[in-house]
Coordinates of C-alpha atoms and ligand atoms in Angstrom, one line a residue:
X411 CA 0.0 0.0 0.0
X412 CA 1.2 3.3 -0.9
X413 CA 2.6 5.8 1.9
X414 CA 1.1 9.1 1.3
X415 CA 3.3 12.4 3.0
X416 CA 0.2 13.5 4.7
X417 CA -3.4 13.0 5.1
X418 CA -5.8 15.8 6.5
X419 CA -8.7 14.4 8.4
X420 CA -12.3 16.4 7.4
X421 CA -13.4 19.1 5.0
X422 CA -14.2 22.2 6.7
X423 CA -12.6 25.4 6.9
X424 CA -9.7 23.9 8.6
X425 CA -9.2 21.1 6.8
X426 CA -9.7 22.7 3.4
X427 CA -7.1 25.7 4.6
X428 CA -4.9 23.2 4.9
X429 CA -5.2 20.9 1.8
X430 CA -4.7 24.2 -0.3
X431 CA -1.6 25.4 1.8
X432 CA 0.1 21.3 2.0
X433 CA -0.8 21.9 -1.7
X434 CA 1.2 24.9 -2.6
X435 CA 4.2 23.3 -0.5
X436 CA 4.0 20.6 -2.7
X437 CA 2.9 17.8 -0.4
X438 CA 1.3 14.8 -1.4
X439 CA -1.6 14.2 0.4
X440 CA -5.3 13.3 0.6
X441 CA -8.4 14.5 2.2
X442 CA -10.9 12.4 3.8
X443 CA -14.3 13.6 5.0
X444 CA -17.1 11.7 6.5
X445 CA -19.6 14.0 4.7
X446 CA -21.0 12.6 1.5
X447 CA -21.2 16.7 -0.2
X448 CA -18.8 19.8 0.6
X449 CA -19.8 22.5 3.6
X450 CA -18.3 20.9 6.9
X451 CA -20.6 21.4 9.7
X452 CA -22.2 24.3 7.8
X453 CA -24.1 22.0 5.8
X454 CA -25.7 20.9 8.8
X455 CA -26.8 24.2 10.6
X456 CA -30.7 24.9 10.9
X457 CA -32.3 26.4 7.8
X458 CA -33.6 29.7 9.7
X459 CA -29.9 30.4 9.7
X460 CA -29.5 33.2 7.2
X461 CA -25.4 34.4 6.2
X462 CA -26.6 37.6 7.7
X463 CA -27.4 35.6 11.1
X464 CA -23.4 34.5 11.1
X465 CA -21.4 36.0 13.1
X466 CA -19.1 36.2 9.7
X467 CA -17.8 33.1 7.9
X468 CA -14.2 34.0 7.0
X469 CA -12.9 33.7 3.5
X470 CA -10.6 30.7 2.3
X471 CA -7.0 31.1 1.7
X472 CA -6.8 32.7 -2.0
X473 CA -10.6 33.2 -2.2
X474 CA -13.0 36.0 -1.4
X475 CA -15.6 35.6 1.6
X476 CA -18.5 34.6 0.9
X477 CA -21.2 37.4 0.6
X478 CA -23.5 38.1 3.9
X479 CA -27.0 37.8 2.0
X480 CA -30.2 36.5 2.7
X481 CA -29.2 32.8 1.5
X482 CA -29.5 29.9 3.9
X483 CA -26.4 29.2 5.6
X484 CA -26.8 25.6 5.0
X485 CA -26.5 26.3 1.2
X486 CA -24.4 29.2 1.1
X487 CA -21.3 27.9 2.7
X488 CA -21.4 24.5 1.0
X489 CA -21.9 26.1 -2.6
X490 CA -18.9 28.5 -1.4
X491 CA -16.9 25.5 -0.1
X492 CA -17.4 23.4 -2.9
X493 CA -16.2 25.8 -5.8
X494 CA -13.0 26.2 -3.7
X495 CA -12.6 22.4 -3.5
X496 CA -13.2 22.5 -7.7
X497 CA -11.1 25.7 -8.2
X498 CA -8.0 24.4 -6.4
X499 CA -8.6 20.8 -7.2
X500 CA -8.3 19.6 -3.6
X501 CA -7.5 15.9 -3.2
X502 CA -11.0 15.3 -1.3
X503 CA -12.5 12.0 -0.6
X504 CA -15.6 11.7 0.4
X505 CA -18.2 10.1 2.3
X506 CA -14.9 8.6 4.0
X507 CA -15.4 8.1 8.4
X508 CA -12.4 8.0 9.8
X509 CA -13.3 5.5 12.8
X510 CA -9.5 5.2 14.0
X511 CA -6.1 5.9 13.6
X512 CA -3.4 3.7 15.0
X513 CA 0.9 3.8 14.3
X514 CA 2.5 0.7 12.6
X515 CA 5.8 1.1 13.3
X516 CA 6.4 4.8 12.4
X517 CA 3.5 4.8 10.1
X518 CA 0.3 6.4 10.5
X519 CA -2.5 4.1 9.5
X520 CA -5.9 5.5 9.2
X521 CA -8.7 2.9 9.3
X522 CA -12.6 3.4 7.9
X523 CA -15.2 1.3 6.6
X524 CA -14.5 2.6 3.2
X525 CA -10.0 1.6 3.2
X526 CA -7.1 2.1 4.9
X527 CA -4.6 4.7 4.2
X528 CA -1.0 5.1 5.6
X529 CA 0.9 8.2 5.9
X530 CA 3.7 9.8 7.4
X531 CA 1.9 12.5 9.2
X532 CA -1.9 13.6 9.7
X533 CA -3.7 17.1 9.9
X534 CA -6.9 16.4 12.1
X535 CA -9.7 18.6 10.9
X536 CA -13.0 17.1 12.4
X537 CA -14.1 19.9 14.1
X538 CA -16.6 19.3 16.9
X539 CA -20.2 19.6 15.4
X540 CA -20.5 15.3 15.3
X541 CA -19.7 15.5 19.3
X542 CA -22.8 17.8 20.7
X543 CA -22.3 18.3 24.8
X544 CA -25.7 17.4 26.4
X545 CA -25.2 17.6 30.4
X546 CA -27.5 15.0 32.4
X547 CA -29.6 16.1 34.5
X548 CA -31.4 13.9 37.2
X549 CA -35.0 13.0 35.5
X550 CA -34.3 13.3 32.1
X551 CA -35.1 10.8 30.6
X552 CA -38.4 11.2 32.3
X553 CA -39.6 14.2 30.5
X554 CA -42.6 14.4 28.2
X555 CA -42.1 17.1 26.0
X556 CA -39.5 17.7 23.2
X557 CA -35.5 18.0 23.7
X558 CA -33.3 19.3 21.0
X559 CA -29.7 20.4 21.3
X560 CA -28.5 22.9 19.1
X561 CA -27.5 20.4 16.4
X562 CA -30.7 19.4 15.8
X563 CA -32.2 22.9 16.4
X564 CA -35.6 22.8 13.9
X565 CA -35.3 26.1 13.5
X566 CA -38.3 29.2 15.6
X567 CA -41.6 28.0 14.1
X568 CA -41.3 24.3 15.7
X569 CA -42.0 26.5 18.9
X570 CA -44.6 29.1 18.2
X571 CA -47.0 29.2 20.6
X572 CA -45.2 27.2 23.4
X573 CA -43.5 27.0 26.3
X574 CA -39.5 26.7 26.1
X575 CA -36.7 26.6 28.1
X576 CA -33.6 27.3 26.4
X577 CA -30.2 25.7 28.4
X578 CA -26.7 27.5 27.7
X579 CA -25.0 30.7 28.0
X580 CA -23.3 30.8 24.8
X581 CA -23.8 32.7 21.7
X582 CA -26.0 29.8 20.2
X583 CA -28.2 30.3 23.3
X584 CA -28.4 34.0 22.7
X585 CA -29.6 33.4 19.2
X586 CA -32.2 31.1 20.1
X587 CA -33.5 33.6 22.4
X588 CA -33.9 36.2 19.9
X589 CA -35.6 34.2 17.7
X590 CA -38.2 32.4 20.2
X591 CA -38.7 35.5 22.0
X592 CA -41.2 37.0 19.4
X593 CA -43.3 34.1 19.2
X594 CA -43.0 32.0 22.0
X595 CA -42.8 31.7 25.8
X596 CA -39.4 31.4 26.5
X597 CA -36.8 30.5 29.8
X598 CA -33.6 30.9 29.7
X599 CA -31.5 28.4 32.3
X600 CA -27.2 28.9 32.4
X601 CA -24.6 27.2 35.0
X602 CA -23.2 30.9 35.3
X603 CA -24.2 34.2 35.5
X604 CA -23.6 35.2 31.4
X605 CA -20.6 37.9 30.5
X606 CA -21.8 40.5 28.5
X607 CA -19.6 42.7 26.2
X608 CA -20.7 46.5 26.3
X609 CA -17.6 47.8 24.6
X610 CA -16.9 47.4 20.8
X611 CA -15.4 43.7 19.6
X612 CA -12.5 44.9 18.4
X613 CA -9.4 42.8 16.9
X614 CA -7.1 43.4 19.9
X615 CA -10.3 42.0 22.2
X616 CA -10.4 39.2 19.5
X617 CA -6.8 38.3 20.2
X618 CA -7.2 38.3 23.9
X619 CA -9.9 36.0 23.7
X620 CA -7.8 33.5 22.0
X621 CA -4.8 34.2 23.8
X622 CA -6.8 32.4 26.9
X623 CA -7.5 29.3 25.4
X624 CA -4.6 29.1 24.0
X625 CA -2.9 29.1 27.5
X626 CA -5.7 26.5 28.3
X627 CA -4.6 24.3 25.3
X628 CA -0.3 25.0 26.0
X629 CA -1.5 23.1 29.4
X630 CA -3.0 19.8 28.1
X631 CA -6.0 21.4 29.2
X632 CA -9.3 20.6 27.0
X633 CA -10.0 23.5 25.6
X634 CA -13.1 26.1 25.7
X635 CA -14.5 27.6 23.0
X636 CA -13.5 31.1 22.0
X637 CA -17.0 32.7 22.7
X638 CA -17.2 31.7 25.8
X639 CA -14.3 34.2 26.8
X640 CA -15.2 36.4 24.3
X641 CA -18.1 37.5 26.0
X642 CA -21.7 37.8 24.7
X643 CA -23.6 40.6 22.3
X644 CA -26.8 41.4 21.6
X645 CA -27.2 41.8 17.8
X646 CA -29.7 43.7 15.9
X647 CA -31.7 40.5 15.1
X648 CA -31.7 40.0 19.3
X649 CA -33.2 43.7 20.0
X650 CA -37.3 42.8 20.6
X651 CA -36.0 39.7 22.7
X652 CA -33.9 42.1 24.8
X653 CA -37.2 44.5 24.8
X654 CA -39.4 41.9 25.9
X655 CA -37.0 41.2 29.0
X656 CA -35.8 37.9 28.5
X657 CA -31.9 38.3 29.0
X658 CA -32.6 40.0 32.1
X659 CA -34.9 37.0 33.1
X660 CA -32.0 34.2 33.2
X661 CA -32.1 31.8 35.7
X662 CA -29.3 29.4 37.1
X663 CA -30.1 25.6 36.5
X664 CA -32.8 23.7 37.5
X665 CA -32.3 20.9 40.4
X666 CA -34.3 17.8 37.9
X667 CA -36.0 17.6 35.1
X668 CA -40.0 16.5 35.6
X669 CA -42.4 14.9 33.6
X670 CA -43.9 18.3 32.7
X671 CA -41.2 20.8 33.1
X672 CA -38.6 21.5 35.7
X673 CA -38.2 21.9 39.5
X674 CA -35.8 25.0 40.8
X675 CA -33.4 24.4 43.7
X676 CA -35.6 26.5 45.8
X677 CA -38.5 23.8 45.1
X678 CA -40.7 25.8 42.6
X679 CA -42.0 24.2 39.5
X680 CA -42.2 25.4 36.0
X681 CA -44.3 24.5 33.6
X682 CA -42.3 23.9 29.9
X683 CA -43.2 21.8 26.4
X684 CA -39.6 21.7 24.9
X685 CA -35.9 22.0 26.6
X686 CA -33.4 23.4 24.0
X687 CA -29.8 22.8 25.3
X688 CA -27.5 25.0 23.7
X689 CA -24.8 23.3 25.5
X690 CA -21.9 23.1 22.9
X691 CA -19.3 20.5 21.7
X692 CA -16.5 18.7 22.2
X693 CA -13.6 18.4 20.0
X694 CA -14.4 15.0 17.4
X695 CA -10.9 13.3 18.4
X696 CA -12.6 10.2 19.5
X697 CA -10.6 8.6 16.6
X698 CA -7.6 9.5 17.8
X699 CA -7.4 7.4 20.9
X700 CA -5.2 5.0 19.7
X701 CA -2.8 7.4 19.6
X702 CA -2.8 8.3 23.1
X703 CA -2.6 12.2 22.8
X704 CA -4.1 13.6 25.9
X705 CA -2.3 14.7 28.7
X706 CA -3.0 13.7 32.1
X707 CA -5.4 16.9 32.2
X708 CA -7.6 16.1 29.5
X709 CA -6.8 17.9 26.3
X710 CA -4.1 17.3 23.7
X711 CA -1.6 20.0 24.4
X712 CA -0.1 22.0 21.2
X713 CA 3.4 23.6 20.7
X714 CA 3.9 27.3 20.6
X715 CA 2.3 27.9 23.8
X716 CA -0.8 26.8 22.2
X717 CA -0.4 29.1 19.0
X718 CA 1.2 26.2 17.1
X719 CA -0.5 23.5 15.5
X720 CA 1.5 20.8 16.2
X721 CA 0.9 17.7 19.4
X722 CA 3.3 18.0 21.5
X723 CA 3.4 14.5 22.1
X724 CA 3.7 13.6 19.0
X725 CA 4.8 15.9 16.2
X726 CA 3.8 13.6 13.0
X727 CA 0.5 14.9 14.3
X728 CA -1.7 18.7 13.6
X729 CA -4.6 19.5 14.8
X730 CA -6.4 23.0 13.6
X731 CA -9.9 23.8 14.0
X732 CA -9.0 22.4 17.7
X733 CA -9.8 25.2 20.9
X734 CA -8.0 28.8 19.6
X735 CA -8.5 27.9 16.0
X736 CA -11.6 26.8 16.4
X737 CA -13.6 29.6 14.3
X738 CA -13.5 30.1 10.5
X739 CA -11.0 32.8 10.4
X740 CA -8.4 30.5 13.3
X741 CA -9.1 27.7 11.3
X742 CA -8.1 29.6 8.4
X743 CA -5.0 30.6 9.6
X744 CA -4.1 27.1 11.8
X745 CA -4.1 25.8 8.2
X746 CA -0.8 27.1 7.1
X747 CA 0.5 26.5 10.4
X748 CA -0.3 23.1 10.3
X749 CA 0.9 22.6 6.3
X750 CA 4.4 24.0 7.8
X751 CA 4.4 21.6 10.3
X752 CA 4.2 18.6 8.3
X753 CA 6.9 19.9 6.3
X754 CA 9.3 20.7 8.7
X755 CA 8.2 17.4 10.3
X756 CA 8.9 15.6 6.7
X757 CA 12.4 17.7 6.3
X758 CA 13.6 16.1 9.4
X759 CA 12.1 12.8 9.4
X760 CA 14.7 10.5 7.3
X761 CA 12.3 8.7 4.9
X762 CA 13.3 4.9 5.0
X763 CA 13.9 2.6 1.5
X764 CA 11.3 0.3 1.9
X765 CA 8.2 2.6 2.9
X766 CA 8.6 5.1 -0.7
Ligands
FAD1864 C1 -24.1 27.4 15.4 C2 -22.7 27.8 15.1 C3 -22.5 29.0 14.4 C4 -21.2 29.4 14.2 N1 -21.0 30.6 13.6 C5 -19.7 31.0 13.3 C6 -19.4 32.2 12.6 O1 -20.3 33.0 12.3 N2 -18.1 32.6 12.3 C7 -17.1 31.8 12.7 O2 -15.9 32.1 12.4 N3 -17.3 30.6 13.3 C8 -18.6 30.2 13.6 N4 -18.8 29.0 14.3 C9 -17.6 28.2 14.5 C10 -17.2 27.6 13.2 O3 -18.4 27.1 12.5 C11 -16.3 26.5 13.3 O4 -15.2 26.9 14.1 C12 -15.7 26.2 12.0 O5 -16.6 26.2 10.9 C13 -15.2 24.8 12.1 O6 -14.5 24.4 11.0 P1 -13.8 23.0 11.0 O7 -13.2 22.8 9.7 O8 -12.9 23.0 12.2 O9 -15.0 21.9 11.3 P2 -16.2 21.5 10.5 O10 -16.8 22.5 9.7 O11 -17.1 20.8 11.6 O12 -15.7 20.3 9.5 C14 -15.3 19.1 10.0 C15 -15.4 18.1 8.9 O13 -14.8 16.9 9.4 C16 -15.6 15.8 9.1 N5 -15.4 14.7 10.1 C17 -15.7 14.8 11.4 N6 -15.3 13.6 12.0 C18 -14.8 12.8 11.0 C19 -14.2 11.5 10.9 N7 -14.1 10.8 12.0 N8 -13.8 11.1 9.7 C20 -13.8 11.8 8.6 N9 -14.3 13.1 8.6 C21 -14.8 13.6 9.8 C22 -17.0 16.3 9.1 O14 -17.8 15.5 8.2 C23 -16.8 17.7 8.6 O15 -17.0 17.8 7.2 C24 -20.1 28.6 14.6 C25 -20.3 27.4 15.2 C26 -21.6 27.0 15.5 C27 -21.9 25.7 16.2

């Protein structure tokens, strides 16, 4: 079986960054997504989501951004994703899951129900959309209305009309706010007391934010996501939910979850017909077990302080899209990083006879 230099887990921004940079350093490799069309974990958001609701999709390397219209997300990003993939002929194979990757003697070998592939190093690009974060709560599983996590998220008009209790203090949670808000009766439940931002998100604030989970990640600690030290805005689209009170109406987390609706630590009850846990992801490394790349602290710490790219504990391996470059403009950017790394990586590897 053939040795490839590299291989570059999933298509998204981060993994399509760095096909086209490994590509203009001239290293062989392939892309393998688990997706069976082009647009990542765009192709998956809710179809309420318009490109004027993102917070800003950033463009690919060499490309212009893609336009903030009216157009579905869902349909915009892929169509955008997929002329890059044609434009720059990335080496992109698809629907390929990636259920494990294990090291044959020096080798990288990355197994799926579709092949095998070896290669020298490996650019993980999965993202974290097909690893949603549902906490448990004690009755559950008891409940008789509707539970959705943001992933499956049907979009405002699922709700008109009832009762909902949103879960999260992220900016998903914000969102979903705003849009219930108008037509709904909506809660809103969070751990901690949400941050707001008042002053202006500028690129220096931007950089801080990053800065902090990139400490996080320099420590083998699992990272957070950026927004949640970026702090939280009210957008135009959130205004008439902000009238209507329902930021200021947060409350911390229920005790249990009840047939009908949810009991409060101070023993109150509240009627609700659908829980909506905006409670994030997780990084999709599951595949990487084999590997053994977590520190005894529980994330896979990266080089640089946490600006690089490359595991610490092993540097045939990249990650991007993975805690600070996990946004479409650090996923962007951990692209090139990564591309450098396998060269340097493939520069001071000696490549032996029998494996080329
Ligand atoms: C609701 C929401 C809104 C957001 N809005 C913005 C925004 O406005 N601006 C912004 O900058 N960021 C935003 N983000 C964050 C941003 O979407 C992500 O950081 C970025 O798009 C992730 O790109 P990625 O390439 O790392 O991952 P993804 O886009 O998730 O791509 C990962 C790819 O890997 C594939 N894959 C996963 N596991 C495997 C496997 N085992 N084998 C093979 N392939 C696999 C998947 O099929 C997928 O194609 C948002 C996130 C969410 C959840």
């Amino acid at each position: 079986m053939d040795i490839l230099d590299s291989i570059v887990i999933g298509a998204g921004q981060a993994g399509l960054s760095t096909s086209y940079h490994l590509r203009r350093l001239g290293i062989p490799h392939a892309v393998l997504d688990a997706d069976d069309a082009p647009g990542g974990a765009w192709r998956h958001r809710w179809d309420a989501l318009t490109m004027q609701d993102v917070h800003g999709v950033a463009e690919l390397p060499g490309a212009v951004p893609p336009p903030r219209t009216t157009e579905r997300a869902n349909r915009a990003v892929p169509a955008y994703f997929s002329a890059y993939e044609r434009a720059h002929d990335l080496p992109v194979l698809r629907p390929v899951h990636v259920d494990r990757v294990t090291d044959d003697d020096g080798i990288l070998v990355v197994h799926a129900a579709e092949g095998t592939w070896r290669s020298r190093t490996l650019v993980n690009a999965t993202g974290t959309w097909t690893h949603p974060f549902l906490p448990h709560y004690p009755g559950m599983e008891t409940f008789l209305g509707e539970q959705f996590h943001t992933v499956d998220y049907p979009g405002p008009e699922r709700f008109r009309g009832k009762r909902v209790l949103v879960v999260g203090g992220g900016a998903s949670a914000v969102q979903f706010l705003g849009a219930l808000a108008p037509i709904t009766d909506v809660l809103w439940a969070t751990r901690r007391p949400p941050v707001w931002r008042t002053d202006d998100f500028t690129p220096e604030a931007g950089a801080a934010a990053v800065a902090l989970v990139e400490q996080r990640v320099a420590q083998g600690l699992a990272p957070q996501s950026v927004v949640s030290v970026t702090g939280l805005m009210l957008r135009p689209q959130e205004q008439e939910a902000a009238r209507l009170g329902v930021y200021d109406a947060r409350r911390p987390m229920f005790q249990r979850i009840e047939p009908d609706g949810v009991r409060w630590a101070d023993g109150s009850f509240e009627h609700v017909d659908a829980i909506l846990w905006a409670t994030g992801f997780r990084p999709a490394i599951a595949h990487l077990a084999p590997l053994h790349l977590r520190s005894e602290r529980g994330g896979i710490q990266l080089d640089h302080g946490g600006r690089g790219t490359t595991a610490v504990k092993d540097p045939r391996i990249q990650l991007v899209g993975y805690g600070p470059s996990a946004s479409t403009i650090g996923a962007n950017r951990a692209g090139r990083t990564a591309a450098r790394g396998v060269r340097q990586f493939l520069a001071r590897a000696p490549i032996a006879a029998d494996v080329r």
